[in-house]
């Protein structure tokens, strides 16, 4: 089997881990499930052809009361291993009852030969079964390994026409795949520590961003704090400490109640235990977690509103499992993610299934307090994709539009690279509130703090720098001053938005009658038979006997049979283009098209009624610093120096070869 095929199979199995286990295990623990399951599926496929013979032999041996059955059962299977349970993995695939599936799967494991039992015991795989079953993931895991696209059998999969659909996998190839999985899991273990742990300096900055701008407005009373991607709870405890300190400094007495939700059982348990040890039993009761409590598909605090919220949700993480549990993309009715906005009663905030980070932000925004003096304040970490991914009308852009048009986005702070333990990519803190100060209303501040850091003496995973106290103060000062500078840019909300419009041009086909309208069926036929020609007459799809011509919007003046009329042309899909037009464009869409499009394509038109509004935030464009070009004198000096170094070199080379 080719290396490309082996790589594809390895990637497929690796993808099973992300699709099924991401919400159940830290990355370093994936191997506890995926490696033994890979072995089991391979053995299951190898033993399937001889299953009936093994069961018949087992029955005969039991009736004969023969206790030493190993050799005979090996002979029956034709392999060094066997399985005497009545099941194969395929038999377990469609179990509807989770308890029955768990029992049958355990019986299936118990049926393996002693040498396989030793492997399973060393993997401690049975310890994983209760967790997988509780999360309703065991059946999904089995189903993934039985995917028709994945052939771990030594025999090829044959198509209906007799051709080979998937090649068989010999022992050497199977061993190569297994070794590659082991290597990858070993590499992933180096990042395990940072998987659910946000650096203390980043948390401290977030807490300052939430509380300090409104510190003077904090009154004595009770405040609720929330984190929807809790991890081990560090963000909540740092936020609580910061709020208590700021209140005490101003002579206020505040009580805080912590709420959080965490899907990973291990980190959830750590958080709850930590709170109990600190004597915060009530806070521990408000922490919800475990595999069945995904924030996206199983919100534990639907009726709650919170004063302060902060979080570091997983980014670049598939949420396919949640999507399926919520009814699929077209079936989602969750009021957190399908809302009313901009005159649309079913405005969708649903993002791509490959990355659900912005849904965590939408979840927080569903819990803001609309009626209190301070309202709610939110700080959340995102990677760069949240700034710009998603076209106009798609989930990510819709979330940005919803936030900005409600004037909730106060600022975004770009953090230094390599700030986090498990990623070196660019990260940003989004700061939101539904109670902006008067001078900030209608505006968004972008702060570039990428160069404000202190290097670490020794890397911690991928983290090689940290925010010092001075760096945090510099960010807070820049936020408070609210002025334009090299590291601070201020924009009107509308400056971040755009219209996306389709620019149409007429379909032109030779040999048509330019004085009649063609039906959709006729247009399809003549286009298929003749093809388009840029020099031909445009195809008319509709004729208006009266009306006013408006070429910009597809209504053109024409004279047919000596009478003036207005016509609509059939658009040529091959010539269709799109334009992003700033919402701040003077004169709107029409002015832009007249200036930028019609001089080059005078027959073009747009339909403004179907124009979509999108929002994106480009830090790179706003903070780009071009490198100064070298002077001609410097370049000339380098060339002269190079000529001097190489002078006579060609003669030496040619002379040596003669």
XYZ file of C-alpha atoms in Angstrom:
658
model
C 0.000 0.000 0.000
C 1.292 3.473 -0.925
C 2.517 5.846 1.782
C -0.207 8.295 0.777
C -2.881 5.694 1.557
C -1.286 4.943 4.925
C -1.160 8.655 5.715
C -4.826 9.028 4.786
C -5.836 6.161 7.090
C -3.733 7.584 9.916
C -5.306 11.021 9.469
C -8.779 9.454 9.397
C -8.183 7.695 12.729
C -6.633 10.887 14.119
C -9.780 12.718 13.036
C -11.911 10.267 15.026
C -10.151 11.495 18.154
C -11.035 15.125 17.427
C -14.625 14.352 16.385
C -15.548 12.017 19.250
C -13.110 12.527 22.134
C -12.218 16.218 22.050
C -14.912 17.098 24.544
C -14.253 14.085 26.757
C -10.461 13.954 27.178
C -7.489 16.280 27.261
C -5.424 15.706 24.149
C -2.773 13.728 25.980
C -5.410 11.167 26.994
C -6.739 10.453 23.503
C -4.282 7.581 23.192
C -6.007 5.719 26.048
C -8.982 5.187 23.748
C -7.788 5.493 20.155
C -4.826 3.108 20.326
C -6.730 0.145 21.849
C -9.722 0.820 19.606
C -7.447 0.727 16.564
C -6.117 -2.650 17.720
C -9.635 -3.956 18.392
C -10.966 -2.884 15.003
C -8.011 -4.511 13.234
C -8.472 -7.786 15.147
C -12.220 -7.653 14.609
C -11.725 -7.328 10.851
C -9.156 -10.142 10.788
C -11.357 -12.511 12.822
C -14.684 -11.764 11.149
C -14.402 -14.450 8.381
C -13.760 -17.238 10.912
C -16.264 -16.075 13.557
C -18.793 -18.882 12.976
C -16.092 -21.575 13.074
C -14.731 -20.203 16.367
C -18.187 -20.141 17.985
C -18.924 -23.669 16.793
C -15.586 -24.909 18.122
C -16.137 -23.148 21.443
C -19.559 -24.759 21.818
C -18.170 -28.220 21.065
C -15.281 -27.787 23.503
C -17.629 -26.638 26.283
C -19.942 -29.616 25.730
C -16.937 -31.917 25.904
C -15.881 -30.112 29.104
C -12.415 -29.429 27.719
C -10.779 -26.649 29.724
C -7.565 -26.106 27.776
C -9.148 -24.609 24.663
C -6.550 -22.107 23.444
C -4.840 -24.192 20.766
C -8.116 -25.468 19.290
C -9.628 -21.997 19.153
C -6.528 -20.605 17.481
C -6.782 -23.329 14.916
C -10.445 -22.524 14.327
C -9.725 -18.840 13.795
C -6.663 -19.487 11.692
C -4.925 -16.758 13.665
C -2.888 -16.356 16.820
C -5.903 -14.654 18.396
C -9.627 -15.298 18.619
C -12.853 -13.994 20.140
C -15.446 -16.315 21.647
C -18.109 -13.684 22.390
C -21.274 -13.822 20.223
C -20.551 -10.299 18.961
C -18.492 -8.455 16.397
C -18.117 -4.681 16.457
C -20.597 -4.528 13.599
C -23.165 -6.337 15.773
C -22.782 -3.583 18.403
C -23.069 -0.685 15.975
C -26.836 -0.221 16.165
C -27.485 -0.739 19.853
C -30.020 1.899 20.861
C -29.825 1.313 24.619
C -26.579 2.596 26.117
C -26.630 0.182 29.053
C -27.096 -2.760 26.731
C -24.316 -1.480 24.483
C -21.961 -1.154 27.475
C -22.726 -4.673 28.698
C -22.384 -6.195 25.238
C -19.162 -4.332 24.555
C -17.661 -5.529 27.826
C -18.750 -9.077 26.937
C -17.141 -8.610 23.522
C -13.852 -7.618 25.201
C -14.061 -10.558 27.603
C -14.300 -12.927 24.637
C -10.829 -12.211 23.346
C -7.963 -14.680 23.735
C -5.546 -14.353 26.708
C -2.877 -12.591 24.666
C -5.341 -9.841 23.674
C -6.569 -9.618 27.284
C -3.021 -8.781 28.296
C -2.901 -5.975 25.732
C -6.228 -4.568 26.940
C -5.115 -4.758 30.573
C -1.925 -2.852 29.810
C -3.920 -0.204 27.958
C -6.305 -0.046 30.964
C -8.958 0.268 28.314
C -11.813 -1.069 30.412
C -11.427 1.965 32.669
C -12.484 4.165 29.752
C -15.748 2.340 28.970
C -17.952 3.924 31.678
C -16.936 7.438 30.604
C -17.536 6.741 26.912
C -20.899 5.196 27.639
C -22.068 8.001 29.919
C -21.304 10.571 27.238
C -23.217 8.568 24.644
C -19.901 8.369 22.782
C -19.223 4.621 22.787
C -21.644 3.906 19.973
C -20.325 6.870 17.989
C -16.749 5.672 18.493
C -17.596 2.182 17.236
C -19.511 3.632 14.298
C -16.561 5.830 13.322
C -14.199 2.863 13.289
C -16.712 0.963 11.129
C -16.922 3.799 8.593
C -17.016 2.267 5.069
C -14.172 4.573 4.035
C -11.848 3.040 6.645
C -10.653 -0.464 5.798
C -8.426 -1.983 8.485
C -8.999 -5.476 7.130
C -6.279 -7.485 5.329
C -8.871 -8.120 2.601
C -9.778 -5.513 -0.032
C -13.254 -3.983 -0.234
C -14.795 -4.832 -3.606
C -17.263 -2.524 -5.387
C -20.424 -3.751 -7.079
C -18.673 -3.743 -10.470
C -15.915 -6.004 -9.165
C -13.258 -3.284 -8.868
C -11.239 -2.695 -5.693
C -12.771 0.152 -3.718
C -10.337 0.018 -0.772
C -7.133 -1.992 -0.719
C -6.455 -4.522 1.993
C -4.016 -3.703 4.756
C -1.233 -6.194 5.383
C 0.439 -6.617 8.765
C 3.395 -4.406 7.878
C 1.141 -1.539 6.745
C -1.038 -1.908 9.836
C 2.062 -1.756 12.013
C 3.223 1.397 10.248
C -0.116 3.100 10.886
C -0.079 2.117 14.540
C 3.488 3.376 15.022
C 2.590 6.700 13.408
C -0.387 7.112 15.749
C 1.842 6.400 18.745
C 4.365 8.993 17.548
C 1.703 11.646 17.133
C 0.199 11.011 20.532
C 3.635 11.229 22.134
C 4.196 14.618 20.518
C 0.783 15.803 21.650
C 1.600 14.901 25.241
C 4.148 17.725 25.295
C 1.230 20.175 25.094
C -1.031 18.488 27.596
C -0.311 20.865 30.452
C -1.605 23.902 28.609
C -4.699 22.331 27.089
C -7.043 23.604 29.810
C -4.879 26.195 31.485
C -4.804 29.849 30.456
C -1.604 31.637 31.561
C -1.965 33.675 34.718
C -0.751 36.886 33.056
C -3.406 36.634 30.330
C -6.109 36.012 32.942
C -4.915 38.978 34.975
C -5.146 41.251 31.919
C -8.678 40.018 31.188
C -9.785 40.632 34.770
C -8.369 44.156 34.650
C -10.121 44.844 31.341
C -13.449 43.788 32.796
C -13.325 45.563 36.152
C -11.024 48.577 36.104
C -12.889 50.730 33.548
C -15.965 50.652 35.807
C -14.231 50.297 39.198
C -15.577 53.624 40.459
C -19.140 52.522 39.637
C -19.038 49.275 41.615
C -21.509 49.422 44.475
C -21.859 47.206 47.513
C -23.934 44.184 46.623
C -23.892 40.777 44.980
C -22.296 40.055 41.614
C -22.474 36.915 39.501
C -19.421 35.750 37.530
C -19.521 33.150 34.758
C -17.157 31.138 32.565
C -18.667 28.871 29.903
C -15.379 27.098 29.099
C -14.252 26.710 32.666
C -11.215 24.452 32.522
C -9.778 24.233 36.024
C -11.520 27.456 37.087
C -8.518 29.787 37.218
C -10.241 32.620 35.389
C -13.148 32.786 37.812
C -10.958 32.775 40.900
C -8.630 35.513 39.548
C -11.655 37.593 38.520
C -13.199 37.157 41.951
C -9.979 38.248 43.658
C -9.681 41.305 41.385
C -13.267 42.406 41.989
C -12.981 41.972 45.774
C -9.740 43.964 45.831
C -11.083 46.867 43.748
C -14.252 47.022 45.836
C -12.327 46.990 49.122
C -10.057 49.810 47.923
C -13.190 51.918 47.404
C -14.851 51.002 50.682
C -17.462 48.728 49.096
C -18.573 45.325 50.299
C -19.362 42.870 47.546
C -20.429 39.238 47.555
C -19.526 37.147 44.523
C -21.097 33.977 43.215
C -19.152 31.914 40.691
C -20.805 29.911 37.923
C -19.122 27.774 35.320
C -19.507 24.905 32.922
C -16.814 22.474 31.779
C -17.218 19.424 29.574
C -13.926 17.686 30.401
C -14.510 15.447 33.405
C -10.954 15.587 34.729
C -10.555 19.367 34.670
C -14.122 19.800 35.926
C -13.286 17.614 38.933
C -10.100 19.612 39.607
C -12.047 22.862 39.580
C -14.756 21.597 41.908
C -12.266 20.052 44.334
C -10.227 23.267 44.390
C -13.297 25.309 45.322
C -14.279 22.872 48.077
C -10.761 22.984 49.557
C -10.971 26.761 49.631
C -14.208 26.532 51.607
C -16.327 27.791 48.726
C -18.950 25.081 48.868
C -21.686 27.222 47.363
C -19.485 28.114 44.397
C -18.698 24.435 43.954
C -22.435 23.717 43.705
C -22.701 26.249 40.897
C -20.018 24.507 38.823
C -21.506 22.083 36.319
C -19.504 19.667 34.232
C -18.796 16.302 32.778
C -19.137 14.779 29.333
C -22.897 15.309 29.190
C -22.539 19.062 29.811
C -21.306 20.668 26.630
C -21.922 24.416 26.877
C -23.021 24.555 23.241
C -25.537 21.709 23.203
C -26.481 21.505 26.886
C -26.457 24.933 28.503
C -26.649 24.499 32.261
C -27.597 28.146 32.950
C -30.325 28.982 30.442
C -32.290 31.237 32.785
C -29.292 32.994 34.330
C -27.900 36.441 33.634
C -24.431 37.425 34.817
C -22.663 40.664 35.693
C -19.191 39.674 34.561
C -18.151 36.924 32.168
C -14.745 35.832 30.954
C -13.552 32.794 29.093
C -10.927 31.175 26.870
C -13.025 28.882 24.652
C -11.428 26.196 22.480
C -10.617 27.559 19.048
C -10.182 25.616 15.858
C -12.159 22.796 17.509
C -14.819 20.770 15.751
C -18.286 21.001 17.305
C -19.851 18.403 14.994
C -21.013 16.281 17.913
C -22.855 19.257 19.432
C -24.318 20.160 16.057
C -25.764 16.676 15.614
C -27.236 16.708 19.122
C -28.854 20.075 18.401
C -30.619 18.823 15.271
C -28.113 19.682 12.566
C -27.469 23.085 11.021
C -30.973 23.421 9.605
C -32.615 22.092 12.765
C -31.044 24.356 15.399
C -33.674 26.393 17.242
C -31.611 27.322 20.301
C -32.481 30.974 21.092
C -28.818 31.642 21.881
C -27.856 30.953 18.268
C -30.993 31.748 16.242
C -32.185 35.235 17.151
C -34.079 38.233 15.816
C -31.910 40.960 14.338
C -31.996 43.454 11.474
C -35.619 42.592 10.704
C -34.843 38.893 10.389
C -36.782 36.781 12.938
C -34.457 33.807 12.291
C -31.088 35.509 12.119
C -28.541 32.690 12.333
C -25.382 32.874 14.417
C -24.474 29.248 13.619
C -20.833 28.993 12.544
C -18.910 26.360 10.609
C -18.870 22.994 12.347
C -15.059 22.990 12.235
C -14.735 25.867 14.713
C -17.225 26.809 17.418
C -15.285 29.464 19.329
C -17.604 32.343 18.410
C -20.626 30.374 19.596
C -19.167 30.568 23.106
C -19.216 34.356 22.721
C -22.828 34.228 21.504
C -23.646 32.052 24.526
C -22.232 34.699 26.853
C -24.113 37.483 25.102
C -27.346 35.574 25.673
C -26.696 35.991 29.416
C -26.110 39.755 29.640
C -28.097 41.823 32.116
C -30.180 44.385 30.208
C -31.747 46.258 33.116
C -28.945 46.922 35.627
C -26.848 50.070 35.930
C -23.583 48.327 35.051
C -25.148 45.859 32.657
C -22.664 43.113 31.846
C -19.018 43.087 30.849
C -17.336 40.276 28.908
C -13.706 39.417 28.130
C -13.004 36.444 25.901
C -9.879 35.150 24.162
C -10.040 34.257 20.463
C -7.613 33.471 17.717
C -7.421 35.586 14.578
C -10.089 33.710 12.653
C -12.865 35.305 14.725
C -11.899 38.676 13.290
C -12.532 37.890 9.649
C -13.679 34.345 8.791
C -17.165 33.852 7.417
C -18.564 35.656 4.400
C -21.377 38.205 4.637
C -24.497 36.390 5.821
C -22.577 33.479 7.349
C -22.478 32.694 11.065
C -19.170 34.276 12.047
C -19.901 37.494 10.144
C -23.449 37.545 11.504
C -22.124 37.352 15.057
C -19.759 40.261 14.417
C -22.585 42.242 12.815
C -24.960 41.509 15.707
C -22.343 42.594 18.248
C -21.243 45.770 16.468
C -24.700 46.940 15.408
C -25.836 46.573 19.028
C -22.790 48.662 19.990
C -21.485 46.032 22.416
C -17.870 45.833 21.197
C -15.734 48.145 23.299
C -12.228 47.057 22.297
C -10.068 44.227 20.984
C -6.516 43.761 22.281
C -3.949 41.907 20.173
C -1.711 39.861 22.484
C 1.954 38.957 21.920
C 2.685 35.773 19.986
C 3.584 32.659 21.982
C 1.576 33.810 24.990
C -0.160 30.484 25.552
C 1.220 27.085 26.505
C -0.224 25.076 23.644
C -0.217 27.456 20.680
C 2.048 30.071 19.190
C -0.601 31.665 16.983
C -1.948 35.196 17.255
C -4.538 35.662 20.012
C -6.875 38.516 20.876
C -8.973 39.571 23.872
C -12.459 40.789 22.928
C -13.919 43.254 25.440
C -17.688 43.732 25.296
C -20.327 45.529 27.317
C -23.943 46.581 26.917
C -23.226 49.752 28.920
C -20.587 51.674 26.987
C -19.364 54.970 28.375
C -20.880 57.924 26.515
C -17.628 58.896 24.754
C -17.159 55.331 23.439
C -20.628 54.854 21.993
C -20.705 54.043 18.308
C -16.968 53.343 18.262
C -14.545 50.415 18.568
C -10.964 50.635 19.815
C -8.262 48.283 18.534
C -5.100 47.987 20.631
C -1.897 46.421 19.331
C -0.110 44.997 22.384
C 1.910 42.442 20.417
C 5.206 44.113 21.342
C 4.430 44.659 25.013
C 5.862 41.641 26.815
C 8.736 40.269 28.864
C 10.656 37.231 27.539
C 10.733 34.139 29.725
C 14.089 32.689 30.727
C 12.802 29.231 29.840
C 9.928 28.303 27.564
C 6.826 26.731 29.104
C 5.527 24.588 26.264
C 5.112 27.112 23.449
C 4.890 30.040 25.850
C 8.094 32.076 25.634
C 6.914 35.438 26.971
C 4.573 36.974 29.507
C 2.806 40.229 30.273
C 4.586 42.033 33.087
C 2.791 44.395 35.449
C 4.077 47.302 33.361
C 2.750 45.720 30.156
C -0.713 45.257 31.673
C -0.663 48.858 32.904
C 0.292 50.049 29.427
C -2.699 48.255 27.926
C -5.033 49.658 30.567
C -3.681 53.181 30.084
C -4.142 52.949 26.308
C -7.698 51.714 26.807
C -8.526 54.511 29.254
C -6.986 57.316 27.145
C -9.070 56.294 24.114
C -6.827 58.159 21.682
C -5.358 57.405 18.269
C -1.710 56.355 18.402
C 0.681 53.909 16.794
C -0.765 51.137 19.004
C -4.358 52.383 19.234
C -6.841 52.816 16.402
C -10.429 54.007 16.852
C -13.184 53.323 14.322
C -16.822 54.165 13.890
C -18.869 50.967 14.076
C -19.956 51.308 10.448
C -16.323 51.475 9.285
C -16.002 47.763 10.086
C -18.954 46.763 7.896
C -19.517 46.285 4.196
C -22.145 45.362 1.638
C -21.450 42.316 -0.461
C -23.175 42.661 -3.831
C -23.229 40.467 -6.916
C -22.341 42.316 -10.098
C -24.209 40.890 -13.086
C -23.562 41.172 -16.820
C -25.899 40.056 -19.599
C -25.720 36.669 -21.274
C -24.849 37.168 -24.939
C -25.523 34.421 -27.493
C -25.138 34.614 -31.270
C -28.099 33.988 -33.522
C -30.830 34.947 -31.065
C -33.723 37.271 -31.781
C -32.831 40.534 -29.974
C -36.464 41.651 -30.098
C -38.141 38.992 -27.971
C -37.995 37.588 -24.438
C -36.847 34.012 -23.857
C -38.224 31.631 -21.248
C -35.878 29.971 -18.730
C -36.225 26.668 -20.600
C -35.336 28.300 -23.928
C -32.374 30.103 -22.387
C -31.034 26.841 -20.991
C -31.362 25.127 -24.364
C -29.721 27.838 -26.461
C -26.931 28.321 -23.947
C -26.209 24.588 -23.996
C -26.320 24.321 -27.770
C -24.598 27.572 -28.780
C -22.616 28.880 -25.845
C -22.032 32.535 -24.973
C -20.289 35.100 -27.181
C -19.177 38.508 -25.833
C -19.822 40.146 -29.230
C -23.432 38.909 -29.562
C -26.705 40.567 -28.566
C -27.853 40.203 -24.948
C -30.596 37.672 -24.181
C -33.828 39.303 -22.933
C -35.662 37.463 -20.189
C -38.421 39.989 -19.502
C -40.019 42.943 -21.321
C -41.862 45.756 -19.513
C -44.196 47.768 -21.757
C -43.943 50.758 -19.459
C -41.747 51.703 -16.552
C -38.602 53.719 -16.004
C -35.205 52.490 -17.093
C -32.639 51.987 -14.331
C -29.544 50.372 -15.873
C -27.704 50.292 -12.540
C -30.348 47.891 -11.241
C -30.844 45.847 -14.399
C -33.646 47.777 -16.144
C -32.482 48.837 -19.608
C -34.065 51.069 -22.259
C -34.845 49.252 -25.523
C -36.830 49.694 -28.724
C -38.685 46.599 -29.900
C -40.828 46.649 -33.042
C -40.569 50.414 -33.088
C -41.849 50.843 -29.556
C -39.897 51.985 -26.541
C -39.854 49.589 -23.582
C -37.781 48.519 -20.597
C -36.100 45.096 -20.629
C -34.312 42.816 -18.182
C -31.439 40.720 -19.495
C -30.568 37.174 -18.488
C -27.383 37.361 -16.364
C -24.334 35.353 -17.452
C -23.260 33.290 -14.447
C -19.757 32.955 -15.898
C -19.320 36.729 -15.810
C -20.854 37.186 -12.367
C -18.563 38.933 -9.899
C -18.911 40.280 -6.376
C -17.808 43.473 -4.694
C -17.287 44.397 -1.042
C -18.446 47.977 -0.602
C -17.792 49.808 2.691
C -20.912 50.831 4.607
C -19.301 54.247 4.866
C -19.121 54.639 1.065
C -20.303 58.153 0.194
C -23.370 57.654 -1.989
C -23.737 54.005 -1.103
C -23.670 51.007 -3.424
C -24.726 52.983 -6.501
C -21.912 55.503 -6.237
C -19.325 52.744 -5.851
C -20.604 50.786 -8.868
C -20.668 53.907 -11.044
C -17.103 54.780 -10.077
C -15.419 51.381 -9.870
C -17.370 49.048 -12.172
C -19.295 50.811 -14.961
C -16.225 52.481 -16.554
C -14.899 48.965 -17.287
C -18.179 47.067 -17.727
C -20.860 49.535 -18.864
C -23.511 46.798 -19.213
C -23.162 45.665 -15.580
C -25.880 45.953 -12.951
C -26.550 45.017 -9.312
C -29.556 43.972 -7.241
C -29.273 45.974 -4.030
C -32.231 44.157 -2.479
C -30.210 40.954 -2.172
C -27.012 42.669 -1.007
C -25.708 41.150 2.209
C -24.129 43.031 5.072
C -20.955 41.664 6.617
C -18.418 42.807 9.205
C -14.718 42.024 9.538
C -11.827 43.430 11.542
C -8.383 43.475 9.977
C -5.643 44.097 12.525
C -2.947 43.495 9.919
C -4.295 46.184 7.613
C -4.757 48.776 10.336
C -1.431 48.157 12.088
C 0.732 47.163 9.124
C 4.205 48.679 9.304
C 6.033 48.379 5.971
C 9.759 47.748 6.136
C 11.690 50.722 4.699
C 13.338 50.006 1.357
C 17.126 49.994 1.230
C 18.732 53.005 -0.387
C 20.261 52.735 -3.868
C 23.644 53.615 -2.377
C 23.520 50.610 -0.023
C 22.454 48.270 -2.823
C 25.203 49.609 -5.148
C 27.828 49.171 -2.441
C 26.798 45.539 -1.915
C 27.005 44.848 -5.650
C 30.487 46.396 -5.908
C 31.680 44.405 -2.897
C 30.330 41.204 -4.401
C 32.075 41.903 -7.708
C 35.367 42.378 -5.897
C 34.960 39.083 -4.028
C 34.295 37.168 -7.221
C 36.905 38.943 -9.361
C 39.116 36.357 -11.067
C 37.019 33.472 -9.756
C 35.694 32.525 -13.209
C 39.238 32.487 -14.666
C 40.401 30.208 -11.840
C 37.537 27.782 -12.448
C 38.057 27.699 -16.235
C 41.811 27.485 -15.859
C 41.552 24.506 -13.510
C 39.362 22.656 -15.985
C 41.774 23.113 -18.941
